[in-house]
Tab-separated table of N, CA and C in Angstrom:
chain	number	residue	atom	x	y	z
F	1	LYS	N	0.839	-1.183	0.000
F	1	LYS	CA	0.000	0.000	0.000
F	1	LYS	C	0.881	1.242	0.000
F	2	PRO	N	0.442	2.293	-0.684
F	2	PRO	CA	1.241	3.529	-0.681
F	2	PRO	C	1.255	4.170	0.703
F	3	PHE	N	2.261	4.959	0.946
F	3	PHE	CA	2.428	5.669	2.211
F	3	PHE	C	2.484	7.150	1.893
F	4	TYR	N	1.622	7.933	2.531
F	4	TYR	CA	1.591	9.373	2.295
F	4	TYR	C	2.470	10.079	3.314
F	5	HIS	N	3.367	10.939	2.810
F	5	HIS	CA	4.250	11.706	3.681
F	5	HIS	C	3.653	13.065	4.007
F	6	ASP	N	2.774	13.562	3.148
F	6	ASP	CA	2.159	14.862	3.381
F	6	ASP	C	0.738	14.838	2.836
F	7	GLY	N	0.061	15.943	2.980
F	7	GLY	CA	-1.343	15.996	2.594
F	7	GLY	C	-2.197	16.028	3.845
F	8	PHE	N	-3.340	15.407	3.803
F	8	PHE	CA	-4.277	15.438	4.924
F	8	PHE	C	-3.874	14.412	5.981
F	9	ILE	N	-2.721	14.659	6.599
F	9	ILE	CA	-2.219	13.819	7.693
F	9	ILE	C	-1.509	14.722	8.693
F	10	ALA	N	-1.379	14.249	9.921
F	10	ALA	CA	-0.676	14.995	10.965
F	10	ALA	C	0.375	14.095	11.599
F	11	ASP	N	1.417	14.723	12.145
F	11	ASP	CA	2.471	13.977	12.834
F	11	ASP	C	1.853	13.166	13.974
F	12	ASP	N	2.280	11.922	14.133
F	12	ASP	CA	1.690	11.068	15.163
F	12	ASP	C	2.662	10.712	16.287
F	13	GLY	N	3.703	11.504	16.427
F	13	GLY	CA	4.613	11.303	17.559
F	13	GLY	C	5.363	9.988	17.538
F	14	GLY	N	5.683	9.480	16.364
F	14	GLY	CA	6.478	8.268	16.265
F	14	GLY	C	5.684	6.968	16.219
F	15	LEU	N	4.361	7.034	16.169
F	15	LEU	CA	3.564	5.807	16.078
F	15	LEU	C	3.661	5.153	14.704
F	16	LYS	N	4.059	5.913	13.715
F	16	LYS	CA	4.227	5.432	12.338
F	16	LYS	C	2.918	4.901	11.748
F	17	LEU	N	1.823	5.625	12.033
F	17	LEU	CA	0.525	5.269	11.470
F	17	LEU	C	-0.011	6.323	10.517
F	18	SER	N	0.230	7.602	10.822
F	18	SER	CA	-0.299	8.660	9.969
F	18	SER	C	0.209	8.504	8.549
F	19	GLY	N	-0.727	8.588	7.607
F	19	GLY	CA	-0.376	8.435	6.199
F	19	GLY	C	-0.381	6.996	5.724
F	20	ARG	N	-0.670	6.064	6.608
F	20	ARG	CA	-0.711	4.639	6.256
F	20	ARG	C	-2.149	4.122	6.337
F	21	MET	N	-2.426	3.086	5.572
F	21	MET	CA	-3.737	2.459	5.635
F	21	MET	C	-3.823	1.648	6.930
F	22	LEU	N	-4.943	1.809	7.640
F	22	LEU	CA	-5.149	1.042	8.863
F	22	LEU	C	-5.508	-0.392	8.486
F	23	PRO	N	-4.899	-1.372	9.145
F	23	PRO	CA	-5.258	-2.766	8.853
F	23	PRO	C	-6.754	-3.001	9.048
F	24	GLN	N	-7.270	-4.030	8.423
F	24	GLN	CA	-8.702	-4.344	8.415
F	24	GLN	C	-9.006	-5.495	9.370
F	25	PRO	N	-9.245	-5.196	10.656
F	25	PRO	CA	-9.537	-6.285	11.581
F	25	PRO	C	-10.990	-6.748	11.489
F	26	THR	N	-11.212	-7.964	11.921
F	26	THR	CA	-12.567	-8.458	12.149
F	26	THR	C	-12.845	-8.214	13.625
F	27	LEU	N	-13.958	-7.553	13.904
F	27	LEU	CA	-14.328	-7.237	15.271
F	27	LEU	C	-15.362	-8.233	15.770
F	28	GLU	N	-15.180	-8.693	16.991
F	28	GLU	CA	-16.168	-9.558	17.620
F	28	GLU	C	-16.856	-8.752	18.719
F	29	THR	N	-18.177	-8.594	18.611
F	29	THR	CA	-18.938	-7.790	19.553
F	29	THR	C	-19.301	-8.607	20.795
F	30	HIS	N	-19.969	-7.957	21.746
F	30	HIS	CA	-20.398	-8.611	22.996
F	30	HIS	C	-21.163	-9.896	22.746
F	31	ASP	N	-22.026	-9.868	21.726
F	31	ASP	CA	-22.890	-11.026	21.477
F	31	ASP	C	-22.293	-12.036	20.501
F	32	GLY	N	-21.015	-11.842	20.142
F	32	GLY	CA	-20.341	-12.780	19.248
F	32	GLY	C	-20.471	-12.453	17.773
F	33	THR	N	-21.208	-11.381	17.447
F	33	THR	CA	-21.328	-10.969	16.043
F	33	THR	C	-19.961	-10.545	15.529
F	34	ARG	N	-19.671	-10.899	14.292
F	34	ARG	CA	-18.396	-10.513	13.672
F	34	ARG	C	-18.655	-9.435	12.628
F	35	LEU	N	-17.879	-8.352	12.734
F	35	LEU	CA	-18.023	-7.200	11.857
F	35	LEU	C	-16.662	-6.799	11.312
F	36	ARG	N	-16.643	-6.292	10.091
F	36	ARG	CA	-15.398	-5.747	9.531
F	36	ARG	C	-15.309	-4.263	9.876
F	37	LEU	N	-14.108	-3.792	10.167
F	37	LEU	CA	-13.917	-2.380	10.491
F	37	LEU	C	-14.476	-1.492	9.385
F	38	ASP	N	-14.193	-1.799	8.127
F	38	ASP	CA	-14.690	-0.968	7.022
F	38	ASP	C	-16.208	-0.828	7.049
F	39	ASP	N	-16.894	-1.888	7.392
F	39	ASP	CA	-18.356	-1.850	7.408
F	39	ASP	C	-18.886	-0.938	8.509
F	40	VAL	N	-18.291	-0.976	9.678
F	40	VAL	CA	-18.787	-0.140	10.770
F	40	VAL	C	-18.285	1.298	10.664
F	41	ALA	N	-17.164	1.516	9.980
F	41	ALA	CA	-16.635	2.875	9.818
F	41	ALA	C	-17.466	3.679	8.829
F	42	GLY	N	-18.161	3.017	7.943
F	42	GLY	CA	-18.984	3.740	6.976
F	42	GLY	C	-18.150	4.347	5.862
F	43	SER	N	-18.729	5.317	5.183
F	43	SER	CA	-18.073	5.874	3.992
F	43	SER	C	-17.379	7.207	4.248
F	44	GLY	N	-17.413	7.700	5.473
F	44	GLY	CA	-16.771	8.981	5.779
F	44	GLY	C	-15.646	8.816	6.772
F	45	PHE	N	-15.415	9.860	7.530
F	45	PHE	CA	-14.415	9.818	8.592
F	45	PHE	C	-14.936	8.966	9.749
F	46	ALA	N	-14.014	8.437	10.544
F	46	ALA	CA	-14.377	7.689	11.747
F	46	ALA	C	-13.309	7.936	12.809
F	47	VAL	N	-13.722	7.892	14.071
F	47	VAL	CA	-12.784	7.959	15.186
F	47	VAL	C	-12.691	6.557	15.758
F	48	VAL	N	-11.471	6.045	15.813
F	48	VAL	CA	-11.243	4.684	16.283
F	48	VAL	C	-10.348	4.733	17.520
F	49	ALA	N	-10.825	4.138	18.601
F	49	ALA	CA	-10.014	3.977	19.812
F	49	ALA	C	-9.489	2.552	19.814
F	50	ILE	N	-8.184	2.403	20.049
F	50	ILE	CA	-7.543	1.093	20.031
F	50	ILE	C	-6.781	0.920	21.337
F	51	GLY	N	-6.960	-0.231	21.989
F	51	GLY	CA	-6.199	-0.519	23.198
F	51	GLY	C	-7.065	-1.125	24.290
F	52	GLU	N	-6.432	-1.431	25.403
F	52	GLU	CA	-7.131	-2.071	26.518
F	52	GLU	C	-8.277	-1.225	27.047
F	53	ASP	N	-8.120	0.090	27.024
F	53	ASP	CA	-9.146	1.001	27.531
F	53	ASP	C	-9.939	1.660	26.406
F	54	ALA	N	-9.983	1.022	25.246
F	54	ALA	CA	-10.615	1.617	24.066
F	54	ALA	C	-12.078	1.965	24.276
F	55	GLN	N	-12.800	1.136	25.010
F	55	GLN	CA	-14.231	1.391	25.184
F	55	GLN	C	-14.472	2.690	25.955
F	56	ALA	N	-13.794	2.865	27.065
F	56	ALA	CA	-13.944	4.093	27.844
F	56	ALA	C	-13.405	5.285	27.067
F	57	LEU	N	-12.322	5.085	26.361
F	57	LEU	CA	-11.726	6.156	25.574
F	57	LEU	C	-12.684	6.628	24.479
F	58	ALA	N	-13.264	5.708	23.724
F	58	ALA	CA	-14.214	6.066	22.671
F	58	ALA	C	-15.425	6.776	23.257
F	59	ALA	N	-15.860	6.339	24.432
F	59	ALA	CA	-17.023	6.955	25.075
F	59	ALA	C	-16.736	8.391	25.509
F	60	SER	N	-15.472	8.711	25.742
F	60	SER	CA	-15.116	10.046	26.223
F	60	SER	C	-14.880	11.053	25.096
F	61	VAL	N	-14.903	10.607	23.847
F	61	VAL	CA	-14.634	11.489	22.707
F	61	VAL	C	-15.944	12.072	22.170
F	62	GLU	N	-15.982	13.381	22.091
F	62	GLU	CA	-17.106	14.061	21.449
F	62	GLU	C	-16.690	14.382	20.021
F	63	THR	N	-17.405	13.853	19.040
F	63	THR	CA	-17.019	14.078	17.640
F	63	THR	C	-17.709	15.295	17.034
F	64	PHE	N	-18.748	15.811	17.669
F	64	PHE	CA	-19.457	16.976	17.142
F	64	PHE	C	-18.524	18.157	16.858
F	65	PRO	N	-17.568	18.477	17.757
F	65	PRO	CA	-16.679	19.621	17.499
F	65	PRO	C	-15.832	19.488	16.223
F	66	LEU	N	-15.761	18.298	15.646
F	66	LEU	CA	-14.980	18.123	14.421
F	66	LEU	C	-15.637	18.810	13.232
F	67	GLY	N	-16.942	19.039	13.317
F	67	GLY	CA	-17.639	19.707	12.222
F	67	GLY	C	-17.808	18.826	11.001
F	68	LEU	N	-17.817	17.525	11.185
F	68	LEU	CA	-17.930	16.582	10.066
F	68	LEU	C	-19.282	15.866	10.042
F	69	GLY	N	-20.216	16.328	10.843
F	69	GLY	CA	-21.503	15.645	10.917
F	69	GLY	C	-21.382	14.402	11.782
F	70	SER	N	-22.129	13.392	11.424
F	70	SER	CA	-22.129	12.146	12.196
F	70	SER	C	-20.853	11.352	11.899
F	71	VAL	N	-20.020	11.207	12.900
F	71	VAL	CA	-18.753	10.473	12.772
F	71	VAL	C	-18.832	9.235	13.662
F	72	PRO	N	-18.747	8.041	13.079
F	72	PRO	CA	-18.785	6.833	13.912
F	72	PRO	C	-17.638	6.797	14.911
F	73	ARG	N	-17.949	6.312	16.113
F	73	ARG	CA	-16.936	6.063	17.138
F	73	ARG	C	-16.848	4.555	17.300
F	74	ILE	N	-15.622	4.056	17.199
F	74	ILE	CA	-15.390	2.612	17.216
F	74	ILE	C	-14.330	2.312	18.270
F	75	ALA	N	-14.609	1.348	19.123
F	75	ALA	CA	-13.663	0.925	20.162
F	75	ALA	C	-13.200	-0.486	19.850
F	76	ILE	N	-11.879	-0.660	19.751
F	76	ILE	CA	-11.307	-1.979	19.454
F	76	ILE	C	-10.330	-2.348	20.556
F	77	VAL	N	-10.645	-3.427	21.272
F	77	VAL	CA	-9.743	-3.922	22.306
F	77	VAL	C	-8.893	-5.043	21.709
F	78	PRO	N	-7.693	-5.277	22.273
F	78	PRO	CA	-6.823	-6.336	21.751
F	78	PRO	C	-7.477	-7.717	21.821
F	79	GLN	N	-6.949	-8.613	21.028
F	79	GLN	CA	-7.475	-9.970	20.909
F	79	GLN	C	-7.613	-10.665	22.262
F	80	LYS	N	-6.654	-10.490	23.151
F	80	LYS	CA	-6.638	-11.229	24.419
F	80	LYS	C	-7.404	-10.522	25.539
F	81	ILE	N	-8.073	-9.435	25.220
F	81	ILE	CA	-8.827	-8.677	26.218
F	81	ILE	C	-10.319	-8.912	25.983
F	82	ASN	N	-11.034	-9.223	27.037
F	82	ASN	CA	-12.483	-9.353	26.927
F	82	ASN	C	-13.115	-7.971	26.956
F	83	LEU	N	-14.183	-7.802	26.203
F	83	LEU	CA	-14.900	-6.541	26.200
F	83	LEU	C	-15.527	-6.281	27.561
F	84	ASP	N	-15.482	-5.045	27.980
F	84	ASP	CA	-16.208	-4.618	29.171
F	84	ASP	C	-17.694	-4.757	28.828
F	85	PRO	N	-18.487	-5.377	29.699
F	85	PRO	CA	-19.901	-5.585	29.368
F	85	PRO	C	-20.729	-4.309	29.322
F	86	THR	N	-20.146	-3.181	29.762
F	86	THR	CA	-20.869	-1.916	29.705
F	86	THR	C	-21.119	-1.544	28.249
F	87	VAL	N	-22.363	-1.242	27.938
F	87	VAL	CA	-22.708	-0.825	26.580
F	87	VAL	C	-22.674	0.695	26.538
F	88	HIS	N	-21.865	1.240	25.659
F	88	HIS	CA	-21.775	2.686	25.480
F	88	HIS	C	-22.611	3.046	24.260
F	89	GLU	N	-23.657	3.814	24.485
F	89	GLU	CA	-24.581	4.192	23.419
F	89	GLU	C	-23.847	4.870	22.255
F	90	GLY	N	-24.127	4.422	21.049
F	90	GLY	CA	-23.573	5.055	19.857
F	90	GLY	C	-22.150	4.667	19.523
F	91	ILE	N	-21.611	3.686	20.215
F	91	ILE	CA	-20.236	3.261	19.951
F	91	ILE	C	-20.231	1.795	19.538
F	92	VAL	N	-19.565	1.510	18.432
F	92	VAL	CA	-19.366	0.117	18.036
F	92	VAL	C	-18.180	-0.390	18.842
F	93	GLN	N	-18.390	-1.480	19.562
F	93	GLN	CA	-17.353	-2.030	20.423
F	93	GLN	C	-17.033	-3.451	19.988
F	94	GLY	N	-15.745	-3.734	19.800
F	94	GLY	CA	-15.381	-5.075	19.381
F	94	GLY	C	-13.977	-5.451	19.790
F	95	ARG	N	-13.758	-6.732	19.812
F	95	ARG	CA	-12.442	-7.305	20.099
F	95	ARG	C	-11.783	-7.615	18.760
F	96	ASP	N	-10.489	-7.323	18.648
F	96	ASP	CA	-9.708	-7.581	17.433
F	96	ASP	C	-9.524	-9.092	17.300
F	97	LEU	N	-10.476	-9.733	16.683
F	97	LEU	CA	-10.535	-11.192	16.628
F	97	LEU	C	-9.292	-11.829	16.017
F	98	ASP	N	-8.761	-11.248	14.954
F	98	ASP	CA	-7.627	-11.824	14.233
F	98	ASP	C	-6.278	-11.221	14.634
F	99	ASN	N	-6.289	-10.327	15.628
F	99	ASN	CA	-5.076	-9.671	16.113
F	99	ASN	C	-4.366	-8.851	15.031
F	100	HIS	N	-5.121	-8.296	14.095
F	100	HIS	CA	-4.516	-7.465	13.044
F	100	HIS	C	-3.934	-6.164	13.585
F	101	LEU	N	-4.448	-5.698	14.723
F	101	LEU	CA	-3.949	-4.450	15.306
F	101	LEU	C	-3.026	-4.704	16.504
F	102	GLY	N	-2.627	-5.960	16.690
F	102	GLY	CA	-1.810	-6.335	17.837
F	102	GLY	C	-0.529	-5.538	17.979
F	103	GLU	N	0.212	-5.410	16.906
F	103	GLU	CA	1.474	-4.671	16.952
F	103	GLU	C	1.229	-3.199	17.253
F	104	ILE	N	0.184	-2.644	16.662
F	104	ILE	CA	-0.161	-1.239	16.892
F	104	ILE	C	-0.551	-1.029	18.350
F	105	ALA	N	-1.385	-1.904	18.881
F	105	ALA	CA	-1.829	-1.786	20.275
F	105	ALA	C	-0.657	-1.925	21.239
F	106	THR	N	0.301	-2.767	20.921
F	106	THR	CA	1.475	-2.952	21.765
F	106	THR	C	2.320	-1.681	21.801
F	107	ARG	N	2.456	-1.026	20.650
F	107	ARG	CA	3.264	0.199	20.573
F	107	ARG	C	2.669	1.335	21.381
F	108	ALA	N	1.354	1.453	21.398
F	108	ALA	CA	0.740	2.644	21.973
F	108	ALA	C	-0.044	2.410	23.252
F	109	LYS	N	-0.333	1.182	23.603
F	109	LYS	CA	-1.199	0.848	24.743
F	109	LYS	C	-2.634	1.294	24.476
F	110	ASN	N	-2.883	2.602	24.418
F	110	ASN	CA	-4.196	3.159	24.081
F	110	ASN	C	-3.979	4.322	23.130
F	111	MET	N	-4.796	4.359	22.084
F	111	MET	CA	-4.643	5.449	21.122
F	111	MET	C	-5.983	5.809	20.509
F	112	LEU	N	-6.013	7.018	19.972
F	112	LEU	CA	-7.140	7.474	19.173
F	112	LEU	C	-6.651	7.698	17.756
F	113	VAL	N	-7.488	7.331	16.798
F	113	VAL	CA	-7.147	7.462	15.384
F	113	VAL	C	-8.292	8.181	14.679
F	114	LEU	N	-7.949	9.175	13.868
F	114	LEU	CA	-8.917	9.766	12.951
F	114	LEU	C	-8.686	9.086	11.614
F	115	LEU	N	-9.670	8.302	11.214
F	115	LEU	CA	-9.576	7.512	9.989
F	115	LEU	C	-10.245	8.273	8.854
F	116	ARG	N	-9.541	8.426	7.756
F	116	ARG	CA	-10.079	9.125	6.586
F	116	ARG	C	-11.056	8.220	5.836
F	117	PRO	N	-11.869	8.790	4.951
F	117	PRO	CA	-12.793	7.964	4.162
F	117	PRO	C	-12.094	6.895	3.317
F	118	ASP	N	-10.841	7.138	2.927
F	118	ASP	CA	-10.102	6.148	2.133
F	118	ASP	C	-9.393	5.119	3.017
F	119	ARG	N	-9.652	5.170	4.325
F	119	ARG	CA	-9.135	4.245	5.339
F	119	ARG	C	-7.659	4.448	5.660
F	120	TYR	N	-7.119	5.591	5.236
F	120	TYR	CA	-5.777	5.970	5.663
F	120	TYR	C	-5.891	6.767	6.955
F	121	VAL	N	-4.874	6.694	7.788
F	121	VAL	CA	-4.862	7.378	9.075
F	121	VAL	C	-4.475	8.838	8.861
F	122	ALA	N	-5.379	9.736	9.266
F	122	ALA	CA	-5.090	11.166	9.192
F	122	ALA	C	-4.344	11.615	10.448
F	123	LEU	N	-4.717	11.043	11.589
F	123	LEU	CA	-4.134	11.436	12.867
F	123	LEU	C	-4.180	10.246	13.806
F	124	ALA	N	-3.082	10.013	14.517
F	124	ALA	CA	-3.034	8.978	15.551
F	124	ALA	C	-2.341	9.585	16.755
F	125	MET	N	-2.864	9.281	17.947
F	125	MET	CA	-2.293	9.858	19.151
F	125	MET	C	-2.392	8.873	20.300
F	126	ARG	N	-1.258	8.669	21.006
F	126	ARG	CA	-1.284	7.888	22.244
F	126	ARG	C	-2.102	8.655	23.263
F	127	VAL	N	-2.838	7.942	24.078
F	127	VAL	CA	-3.610	8.580	25.145
F	127	VAL	C	-3.322	7.833	26.441
F	128	GLU	N	-2.822	8.562	27.417
F	128	GLU	CA	-2.546	7.990	28.728
F	128	GLU	C	-3.839	7.947	29.533
F	129	LYS	N	-3.901	7.076	30.530
F	129	LYS	CA	-5.133	6.911	31.316
F	129	LYS	C	-5.650	8.216	31.894
F	130	ALA	N	-4.789	9.057	32.408
F	130	ALA	CA	-5.223	10.287	33.061
F	130	ALA	C	-5.503	11.418	32.059
F	131	GLN	N	-5.219	11.189	30.805
F	131	GLN	CA	-5.342	12.212	29.777
F	131	GLN	C	-6.747	12.202	29.187
F	132	THR	N	-7.228	13.378	28.841
F	132	THR	CA	-8.523	13.456	28.163
F	132	THR	C	-8.278	13.529	26.663
F	133	PRO	N	-9.276	13.177	25.861
F	133	PRO	CA	-9.085	13.210	24.408
F	133	PRO	C	-9.186	14.616	23.812
F	134	GLY	N	-9.246	15.648	24.642
F	134	GLY	CA	-9.380	17.018	24.129
F	134	GLY	C	-8.271	17.409	23.174
F	135	THR	N	-7.039	17.026	23.464
F	135	THR	CA	-5.910	17.353	22.585
F	135	THR	C	-6.093	16.713	21.213
F	136	PHE	N	-6.554	15.477	21.195
F	136	PHE	CA	-6.813	14.776	19.940
F	136	PHE	C	-7.845	15.538	19.117
F	137	ILE	N	-8.929	15.963	19.744
F	137	ILE	CA	-9.990	16.683	19.041
F	137	ILE	C	-9.459	18.007	18.501
F	138	GLU	N	-8.660	18.722	19.288
F	138	GLU	CA	-8.091	19.991	18.820
F	138	GLU	C	-7.166	19.782	17.619
F	139	LEU	N	-6.321	18.755	17.676
F	139	LEU	CA	-5.441	18.453	16.541
F	139	LEU	C	-6.265	18.079	15.308
F	140	ALA	N	-7.302	17.261	15.513
F	140	ALA	CA	-8.162	16.852	14.396
F	140	ALA	C	-8.881	18.060	13.807
F	141	ARG	N	-9.387	18.958	14.647
F	141	ARG	CA	-10.071	20.159	14.147
F	141	ARG	C	-9.129	21.016	13.316
F	142	GLY	N	-7.875	21.149	13.769
F	142	GLY	CA	-6.895	21.925	13.007
F	142	GLY	C	-6.631	21.296	11.647
F	143	LEU	N	-6.537	19.986	11.619
F	143	LEU	CA	-6.310	19.268	10.360
F	143	LEU	C	-7.499	19.426	9.434
F	144	ILE	N	-8.708	19.291	9.970
F	144	ILE	CA	-9.922	19.432	9.176
F	144	ILE	C	-10.072	20.857	8.670
F	145	GLY	N	-9.637	21.825	9.469
F	145	GLY	CA	-9.671	23.221	9.040
F	145	GLY	C	-8.848	23.465	7.782
F	146	LEU	N	-7.828	22.660	7.574
F	146	LEU	CA	-6.996	22.783	6.373
F	146	LEU	C	-7.750	22.383	5.111
F	147	MET	N	-8.796	21.536	5.260
F	147	MET	CA	-9.572	21.075	4.100
F	147	MET	C	-10.528	22.134	3.605
F	148	LYS	N	-10.900	23.027	4.484
F	148	LYS	CA	-11.971	23.986	4.149
F	148	LYS	C	-11.452	25.214	3.498
């Protein structure tokens, strides 16, 4: 897959995801349903939380300030982590069934990703437990402002 060095991407602090296509995991939901990331992300932008705390992280992100309309929020926990049974309204929650994001999750522990409609990563950011996703939203808004 091609790798974009510039354009609608932002520096990701060494995660080496921005400008790259995000792998296509199969997600297993609470009830055992299997979903493809592309199917739940839809045809526009999506915010994807990846890591052990992905469910809480995705629940804490407000996508309205992005100015992109309805943006899906997706939480993906690593293959060896069971989903928290708490259902977060409006968030697709799944376990990385095939471990396609295993290496990425290991590098960052917990991260937020702004996924472009072409499934390339526009922005990726590590998020520490005590950190709020506000910085991610501000960086994403600045990037989106460049499109307008």
